[in-house]
Amino acid sequence: MAKTWWYVIAAVAALALVVAAAQQLGTPDGRASGTATTPSGPASTPSAQAQVPAGFPGADTTGVPPGTPLTEVTGDQTFAKDGEVVEGKVFYGFVVVTASDVTFRKCVFRGGPTQDVRPLLDSEHARGTVVEDSEFYPTHPSASIDGIWAAHTKIYRSEFRGTVDGVKAHTGTLVQDSWIHDLSWFASDPDQGGEATHNDGVQAFADQTGVTLRHNTIDLSTTTDPNAAVQSSADELHVEGNYLDGGGCVVNIDHTPLGRPLTGQRVTGNRFGRNSAHDCPILLSTQSELRGAQGNVWHDTGDPIPAPEQHD
């Protein structure tokens, strides 16, 4: 009888452990109430996030604050009313802004299944868009989905993960106090002619100007085979006071899509991790010149990083 009771007690204890583990696994991926439990990346996305250095944006300072009530919105949405303020929404669909001065506060952008190359939020053809304390991570990660395509847009204290690129930046884009990390790599990307995805934390485009990245954590060190934390062919690129890591070279500034020199490039006061494939903090093409390059150091030692490599 004593032996029988021992088996019963052991079985109950084992069941309790299983229930506790299931509850832990069922915890929603988002930090705010109202978000659904869904995968945040494909199988190729590393499960362990890189550690955020002290003093830089991370889980405690970006995204929707804990306890924020959120309302689910299903289906694609277009915001065409000037001056609209959108707060506390979870978008299960793709969002496009066509109006001026639209503000998103404490919102979560999840998208949906798609075969088209598109972002979770598109403000490329709007003006004065502001995004604050928001999160971008797709319900159905694929080689087709980026975080945001932005122009004349200011992004503050927001988190990007699980997309191919975090931010595609056009003229007048500011990203500040935000966290871009753990992007999704795919072996085949139709936008790359069937080759693997070229993951960038931020990509700024040719014939654009005035892209500023200030005091962000842009860390691709745990993304599979990333291209760069910052990839740019834009004039007047300012990369100021960030923590940057990952990529073939961490920052890649390339004039070749333009066929002319790039102007106004400034990469200053940044701290670099050592997880670039080519041990290369900054790569400049032959017609790219840094107008400002002071204060860039290795994060682990505080020593100055080496002079940029320069080649096409």
PDB file of N, CA and C in Angstrom, residues 108-175:
ATOM      1  N   VAL A 108       0.707  47.524 -31.848  1.00  0.00           N
ATOM      2  CA  VAL A 108       1.436  46.322 -32.231  1.00  0.00           C
ATOM      3  C   VAL A 108       1.065  45.991 -33.674  1.00  0.00           C
ATOM      4  N   PHE A 109       2.075  45.794 -34.517  1.00  0.00           N
ATOM      5  CA  PHE A 109       1.874  45.539 -35.940  1.00  0.00           C
ATOM      6  C   PHE A 109       2.265  44.092 -36.224  1.00  0.00           C
ATOM      7  N   ARG A 110       1.274  43.263 -36.620  1.00  0.00           N
ATOM      8  CA  ARG A 110       1.503  41.838 -36.797  1.00  0.00           C
ATOM      9  C   ARG A 110       1.377  41.379 -38.245  1.00  0.00           C
ATOM     10  N   GLY A 111       0.656  42.132 -39.095  1.00  0.00           N
ATOM     11  CA  GLY A 111       0.499  41.734 -40.485  1.00  0.00           C
ATOM     12  C   GLY A 111      -0.336  40.479 -40.623  1.00  0.00           C
ATOM     13  N   GLY A 112      -0.053  39.726 -41.689  1.00  0.00           N
ATOM     14  CA  GLY A 112      -0.763  38.490 -41.975  1.00  0.00           C
ATOM     15  C   GLY A 112      -0.038  37.746 -43.070  1.00  0.00           C
ATOM     16  N   PRO A 113      -0.588  36.639 -43.551  1.00  0.00           N
ATOM     17  CA  PRO A 113       0.071  35.910 -44.643  1.00  0.00           C
ATOM     18  C   PRO A 113       0.034  36.716 -45.934  1.00  0.00           C
ATOM     19  N   THR A 114       1.128  36.700 -46.683  1.00  0.00           N
ATOM     20  CA  THR A 114       1.193  37.430 -47.952  1.00  0.00           C
ATOM     21  C   THR A 114       2.283  36.852 -48.826  1.00  0.00           C
ATOM     22  N   GLN A 115       2.082  36.946 -50.128  1.00  0.00           N
ATOM     23  CA  GLN A 115       3.120  36.612 -51.098  1.00  0.00           C
ATOM     24  C   GLN A 115       3.779  37.863 -51.656  1.00  0.00           C
ATOM     25  N   ASP A 116       3.213  39.023 -51.344  1.00  0.00           N
ATOM     26  CA  ASP A 116       3.753  40.289 -51.842  1.00  0.00           C
ATOM     27  C   ASP A 116       4.855  40.791 -50.914  1.00  0.00           C
ATOM     28  N   VAL A 117       5.830  41.489 -51.488  1.00  0.00           N
ATOM     29  CA  VAL A 117       6.864  42.128 -50.681  1.00  0.00           C
ATOM     30  C   VAL A 117       6.262  43.401 -50.101  1.00  0.00           C
ATOM     31  N   ARG A 118       6.157  43.456 -48.771  1.00  0.00           N
ATOM     32  CA  ARG A 118       5.481  44.594 -48.147  1.00  0.00           C
ATOM     33  C   ARG A 118       5.886  44.686 -46.675  1.00  0.00           C
ATOM     34  N   PRO A 119       5.676  45.841 -46.073  1.00  0.00           N
ATOM     35  CA  PRO A 119       5.984  46.010 -44.646  1.00  0.00           C
ATOM     36  C   PRO A 119       4.740  45.871 -43.797  1.00  0.00           C
ATOM     37  N   LEU A 120       4.946  45.664 -42.504  1.00  0.00           N
ATOM     38  CA  LEU A 120       3.830  45.679 -41.566  1.00  0.00           C
ATOM     39  C   LEU A 120       3.176  47.057 -41.516  1.00  0.00           C
ATOM     40  N   LEU A 121       3.994  48.125 -41.630  1.00  0.00           N
ATOM     41  CA  LEU A 121       3.495  49.504 -41.671  1.00  0.00           C
ATOM     42  C   LEU A 121       4.201  50.232 -42.799  1.00  0.00           C
ATOM     43  N   ASP A 122       3.426  50.882 -43.665  1.00  0.00           N
ATOM     44  CA  ASP A 122       3.967  51.615 -44.809  1.00  0.00           C
ATOM     45  C   ASP A 122       3.593  53.091 -44.680  1.00  0.00           C
ATOM     46  N   SER A 123       4.598  53.931 -44.394  1.00  0.00           N
ATOM     47  CA  SER A 123       4.378  55.382 -44.357  1.00  0.00           C
ATOM     48  C   SER A 123       5.202  56.077 -45.432  1.00  0.00           C
ATOM     49  N   GLU A 124       5.602  55.319 -46.437  1.00  0.00           N
ATOM     50  CA  GLU A 124       6.512  55.832 -47.467  1.00  0.00           C
ATOM     51  C   GLU A 124       5.901  56.979 -48.261  1.00  0.00           C
ATOM     52  N   HIS A 125       4.587  57.009 -48.398  1.00  0.00           N
ATOM     53  CA  HIS A 125       3.932  58.036 -49.212  1.00  0.00           C
ATOM     54  C   HIS A 125       3.120  59.006 -48.355  1.00  0.00           C
ATOM     55  N   ALA A 126       3.441  59.064 -47.078  1.00  0.00           N
ATOM     56  CA  ALA A 126       2.794  60.012 -46.160  1.00  0.00           C
ATOM     57  C   ALA A 126       3.824  61.036 -45.705  1.00  0.00           C
ATOM     58  N   ARG A 127       3.388  61.973 -44.898  1.00  0.00           N
ATOM     59  CA  ARG A 127       4.296  62.969 -44.313  1.00  0.00           C
ATOM     60  C   ARG A 127       3.940  63.163 -42.848  1.00  0.00           C
ATOM     61  N   GLY A 128       4.995  63.306 -42.033  1.00  0.00           N
ATOM     62  CA  GLY A 128       4.778  63.628 -40.636  1.00  0.00           C
ATOM     63  C   GLY A 128       4.270  62.475 -39.788  1.00  0.00           C
ATOM     64  N   THR A 129       4.454  61.237 -40.241  1.00  0.00           N
ATOM     65  CA  THR A 129       4.028  60.093 -39.438  1.00  0.00           C
ATOM     66  C   THR A 129       4.913  59.974 -38.201  1.00  0.00           C
ATOM     67  N   VAL A 130       4.312  59.646 -37.062  1.00  0.00           N
ATOM     68  CA  VAL A 130       5.041  59.417 -35.814  1.00  0.00           C
ATOM     69  C   VAL A 130       4.626  58.055 -35.263  1.00  0.00           C
ATOM     70  N   VAL A 131       5.627  57.280 -34.841  1.00  0.00           N
ATOM     71  CA  VAL A 131       5.385  55.979 -34.214  1.00  0.00           C
ATOM     72  C   VAL A 131       6.065  55.992 -32.851  1.00  0.00           C
ATOM     73  N   GLU A 132       5.292  55.728 -31.791  1.00  0.00           N
ATOM     74  CA  GLU A 132       5.834  55.767 -30.433  1.00  0.00           C
ATOM     75  C   GLU A 132       5.495  54.483 -29.685  1.00  0.00           C
ATOM     76  N   ASP A 133       6.460  53.938 -28.951  1.00  0.00           N
ATOM     77  CA  ASP A 133       6.215  52.850 -28.003  1.00  0.00           C
ATOM     78  C   ASP A 133       5.428  51.703 -28.644  1.00  0.00           C
ATOM     79  N   SER A 134       5.884  51.270 -29.800  1.00  0.00           N
ATOM     80  CA  SER A 134       5.145  50.265 -30.557  1.00  0.00           C
ATOM     81  C   SER A 134       6.024  49.060 -30.867  1.00  0.00           C
ATOM     82  N   GLU A 135       5.393  47.995 -31.380  1.00  0.00           N
ATOM     83  CA  GLU A 135       6.093  46.740 -31.642  1.00  0.00           C
ATOM     84  C   GLU A 135       5.746  46.239 -33.038  1.00  0.00           C
ATOM     85  N   PHE A 136       6.770  45.705 -33.705  1.00  0.00           N
ATOM     86  CA  PHE A 136       6.626  45.162 -35.046  1.00  0.00           C
ATOM     87  C   PHE A 136       7.151  43.737 -35.039  1.00  0.00           C
ATOM     88  N   TYR A 137       6.268  42.755 -35.145  1.00  0.00           N
ATOM     89  CA  TYR A 137       6.711  41.371 -35.310  1.00  0.00           C
ATOM     90  C   TYR A 137       5.587  40.585 -35.982  1.00  0.00           C
ATOM     91  N   PRO A 138       5.874  39.913 -37.086  1.00  0.00           N
ATOM     92  CA  PRO A 138       4.822  39.341 -37.926  1.00  0.00           C
ATOM     93  C   PRO A 138       4.254  38.048 -37.371  1.00  0.00           C
ATOM     94  N   THR A 139       2.957  37.853 -37.599  1.00  0.00           N
ATOM     95  CA  THR A 139       2.322  36.586 -37.258  1.00  0.00           C
ATOM     96  C   THR A 139       2.772  35.474 -38.198  1.00  0.00           C
ATOM     97  N   HIS A 140       3.094  35.827 -39.441  1.00  0.00           N
ATOM     98  CA  HIS A 140       3.494  34.845 -40.446  1.00  0.00           C
ATOM     99  C   HIS A 140       4.811  35.309 -41.082  1.00  0.00           C
ATOM    100  N   PRO A 141       5.929  35.150 -40.393  1.00  0.00           N
ATOM    101  CA  PRO A 141       7.200  35.598 -40.957  1.00  0.00           C
ATOM    102  C   PRO A 141       7.449  34.949 -42.315  1.00  0.00           C
ATOM    103  N   SER A 142       7.937  35.751 -43.254  1.00  0.00           N
ATOM    104  CA  SER A 142       8.265  35.234 -44.576  1.00  0.00           C
ATOM    105  C   SER A 142       9.321  36.129 -45.190  1.00  0.00           C
ATOM    106  N   ALA A 143       9.884  35.664 -46.308  1.00  0.00           N
ATOM    107  CA  ALA A 143      10.905  36.441 -47.007  1.00  0.00           C
ATOM    108  C   ALA A 143      10.344  37.724 -47.604  1.00  0.00           C
ATOM    109  N   SER A 144       9.034  37.911 -47.526  1.00  0.00           N
ATOM    110  CA  SER A 144       8.382  39.067 -48.150  1.00  0.00           C
ATOM    111  C   SER A 144       8.095  40.210 -47.186  1.00  0.00           C
ATOM    112  N   ILE A 145       8.294  40.018 -45.889  1.00  0.00           N
ATOM    113  CA  ILE A 145       7.764  40.983 -44.915  1.00  0.00           C
ATOM    114  C   ILE A 145       8.886  41.734 -44.203  1.00  0.00           C
ATOM    115  N   ASP A 146       8.837  43.080 -44.282  1.00  0.00           N
ATOM    116  CA  ASP A 146       9.701  43.976 -43.517  1.00  0.00           C
ATOM    117  C   ASP A 146       8.901  44.608 -42.371  1.00  0.00           C
ATOM    118  N   GLY A 147       9.625  45.331 -41.508  1.00  0.00           N
ATOM    119  CA  GLY A 147       8.955  46.003 -40.403  1.00  0.00           C
ATOM    120  C   GLY A 147       8.194  47.244 -40.850  1.00  0.00           C
ATOM    121  N   ILE A 148       8.937  48.270 -41.302  1.00  0.00           N
ATOM    122  CA  ILE A 148       8.311  49.508 -41.764  1.00  0.00           C
ATOM    123  C   ILE A 148       9.059  50.025 -42.968  1.00  0.00           C
ATOM    124  N   TRP A 149       8.317  50.549 -43.939  1.00  0.00           N
ATOM    125  CA  TRP A 149       8.886  51.373 -45.014  1.00  0.00           C
ATOM    126  C   TRP A 149       8.514  52.799 -44.655  1.00  0.00           C
ATOM    127  N   ALA A 150       9.511  53.631 -44.411  1.00  0.00           N
ATOM    128  CA  ALA A 150       9.250  54.932 -43.800  1.00  0.00           C
ATOM    129  C   ALA A 150       9.833  56.064 -44.629  1.00  0.00           C
ATOM    130  N   ALA A 151       9.098  57.159 -44.713  1.00  0.00           N
ATOM    131  CA  ALA A 151       9.589  58.434 -45.238  1.00  0.00           C
ATOM    132  C   ALA A 151       8.922  59.540 -44.444  1.00  0.00           C
ATOM    133  N   HIS A 152       9.683  60.596 -44.148  1.00  0.00           N
ATOM    134  CA  HIS A 152       9.145  61.718 -43.361  1.00  0.00           C
ATOM    135  C   HIS A 152       8.448  61.172 -42.109  1.00  0.00           C
ATOM    136  N   THR A 153       9.137  60.252 -41.439  1.00  0.00           N
ATOM    137  CA  THR A 153       8.571  59.509 -40.324  1.00  0.00           C
ATOM    138  C   THR A 153       9.533  59.539 -39.141  1.00  0.00           C
ATOM    139  N   LYS A 154       8.987  59.688 -37.926  1.00  0.00           N
ATOM    140  CA  LYS A 154       9.786  59.640 -36.707  1.00  0.00           C
ATOM    141  C   LYS A 154       9.339  58.434 -35.878  1.00  0.00           C
ATOM    142  N   ILE A 155      10.320  57.619 -35.493  1.00  0.00           N
ATOM    143  CA  ILE A 155      10.046  56.384 -34.752  1.00  0.00           C
ATOM    144  C   ILE A 155      10.773  56.459 -33.420  1.00  0.00           C
ATOM    145  N   TYR A 156      10.022  56.313 -32.326  1.00  0.00           N
ATOM    146  CA  TYR A 156      10.600  56.408 -30.989  1.00  0.00           C
ATOM    147  C   TYR A 156      10.264  55.155 -30.170  1.00  0.00           C
ATOM    148  N   ARG A 157      11.234  54.664 -29.421  1.00  0.00           N
ATOM    149  CA  ARG A 157      11.040  53.637 -28.396  1.00  0.00           C
ATOM    150  C   ARG A 157      10.236  52.443 -28.909  1.00  0.00           C
ATOM    151  N   SER A 158      10.578  51.983 -30.097  1.00  0.00           N
ATOM    152  CA  SER A 158       9.836  50.881 -30.701  1.00  0.00           C
ATOM    153  C   SER A 158      10.742  49.682 -30.942  1.00  0.00           C
ATOM    154  N   GLU A 159      10.128  48.510 -31.016  1.00  0.00           N
ATOM    155  CA  GLU A 159      10.864  47.259 -31.163  1.00  0.00           C
ATOM    156  C   GLU A 159      10.507  46.586 -32.485  1.00  0.00           C
ATOM    157  N   PHE A 160      11.554  46.096 -33.168  1.00  0.00           N
ATOM    158  CA  PHE A 160      11.383  45.377 -34.432  1.00  0.00           C
ATOM    159  C   PHE A 160      12.074  44.024 -34.318  1.00  0.00           C
ATOM    160  N   ARG A 161      11.353  42.961 -34.654  1.00  0.00           N
ATOM    161  CA  ARG A 161      11.961  41.637 -34.666  1.00  0.00           C
ATOM    162  C   ARG A 161      11.167  40.725 -35.607  1.00  0.00           C
ATOM    163  N   GLY A 162      11.811  39.686 -36.112  1.00  0.00           N
ATOM    164  CA  GLY A 162      11.122  38.660 -36.875  1.00  0.00           C
ATOM    165  C   GLY A 162      10.819  38.996 -38.315  1.00  0.00           C
ATOM    166  N   THR A 163      11.153  40.222 -38.774  1.00  0.00           N
ATOM    167  CA  THR A 163      10.966  40.583 -40.181  1.00  0.00           C
ATOM    168  C   THR A 163      12.292  40.388 -40.922  1.00  0.00           C
ATOM    169  N   VAL A 164      12.292  40.612 -42.233  1.00  0.00           N
ATOM    170  CA  VAL A 164      13.531  40.489 -43.009  1.00  0.00           C
ATOM    171  C   VAL A 164      14.417  41.709 -42.760  1.00  0.00           C
ATOM    172  N   ASP A 165      13.933  42.904 -43.064  1.00  0.00           N
ATOM    173  CA  ASP A 165      14.579  44.144 -42.650  1.00  0.00           C
ATOM    174  C   ASP A 165      13.735  44.764 -41.542  1.00  0.00           C
ATOM    175  N   GLY A 166      14.405  45.462 -40.613  1.00  0.00           N
ATOM    176  CA  GLY A 166      13.648  46.164 -39.592  1.00  0.00           C
ATOM    177  C   GLY A 166      12.996  47.409 -40.168  1.00  0.00           C
ATOM    178  N   VAL A 167      13.835  48.341 -40.654  1.00  0.00           N
ATOM    179  CA  VAL A 167      13.367  49.621 -41.189  1.00  0.00           C
ATOM    180  C   VAL A 167      13.975  49.825 -42.564  1.00  0.00           C
ATOM    181  N   LYS A 168      13.132  50.095 -43.551  1.00  0.00           N
ATOM    182  CA  LYS A 168      13.589  50.606 -44.840  1.00  0.00           C
ATOM    183  C   LYS A 168      13.342  52.108 -44.814  1.00  0.00           C
ATOM    184  N   ALA A 169      14.428  52.882 -44.822  1.00  0.00           N
ATOM    185  CA  ALA A 169      14.351  54.314 -44.531  1.00  0.00           C
ATOM    186  C   ALA A 169      14.520  55.147 -45.795  1.00  0.00           C
ATOM    187  N   HIS A 170      13.566  56.022 -46.007  1.00  0.00           N
ATOM    188  CA  HIS A 170      13.636  56.992 -47.089  1.00  0.00           C
ATOM    189  C   HIS A 170      13.820  58.384 -46.482  1.00  0.00           C
ATOM    190  N   THR A 171      13.707  59.404 -47.305  1.00  0.00           N
ATOM    191  CA  THR A 171      14.001  60.776 -46.890  1.00  0.00           C
ATOM    192  C   THR A 171      13.248  61.165 -45.614  1.00  0.00           C
ATOM    193  N   GLY A 172      13.989  61.803 -44.698  1.00  0.00           N
ATOM    194  CA  GLY A 172      13.369  62.366 -43.507  1.00  0.00           C
ATOM    195  C   GLY A 172      12.956  61.346 -42.471  1.00  0.00           C
ATOM    196  N   THR A 173      13.670  60.225 -42.393  1.00  0.00           N
ATOM    197  CA  THR A 173      13.348  59.201 -41.393  1.00  0.00           C
ATOM    198  C   THR A 173      14.259  59.351 -40.181  1.00  0.00           C
ATOM    199  N   LEU A 174      13.657  59.343 -39.001  1.00  0.00           N
ATOM    200  CA  LEU A 174      14.378  59.330 -37.726  1.00  0.00           C
ATOM    201  C   LEU A 174      13.988  58.065 -36.972  1.00  0.00           C
ATOM    202  N   VAL A 175      14.987  57.312 -36.523  1.00  0.00           N
ATOM    203  CA  VAL A 175      14.761  56.181 -35.620  1.00  0.00           C
ATOM    204  C   VAL A 175      15.551  56.476 -34.357  1.00  0.00           C
TER     205      VAL A 175
END
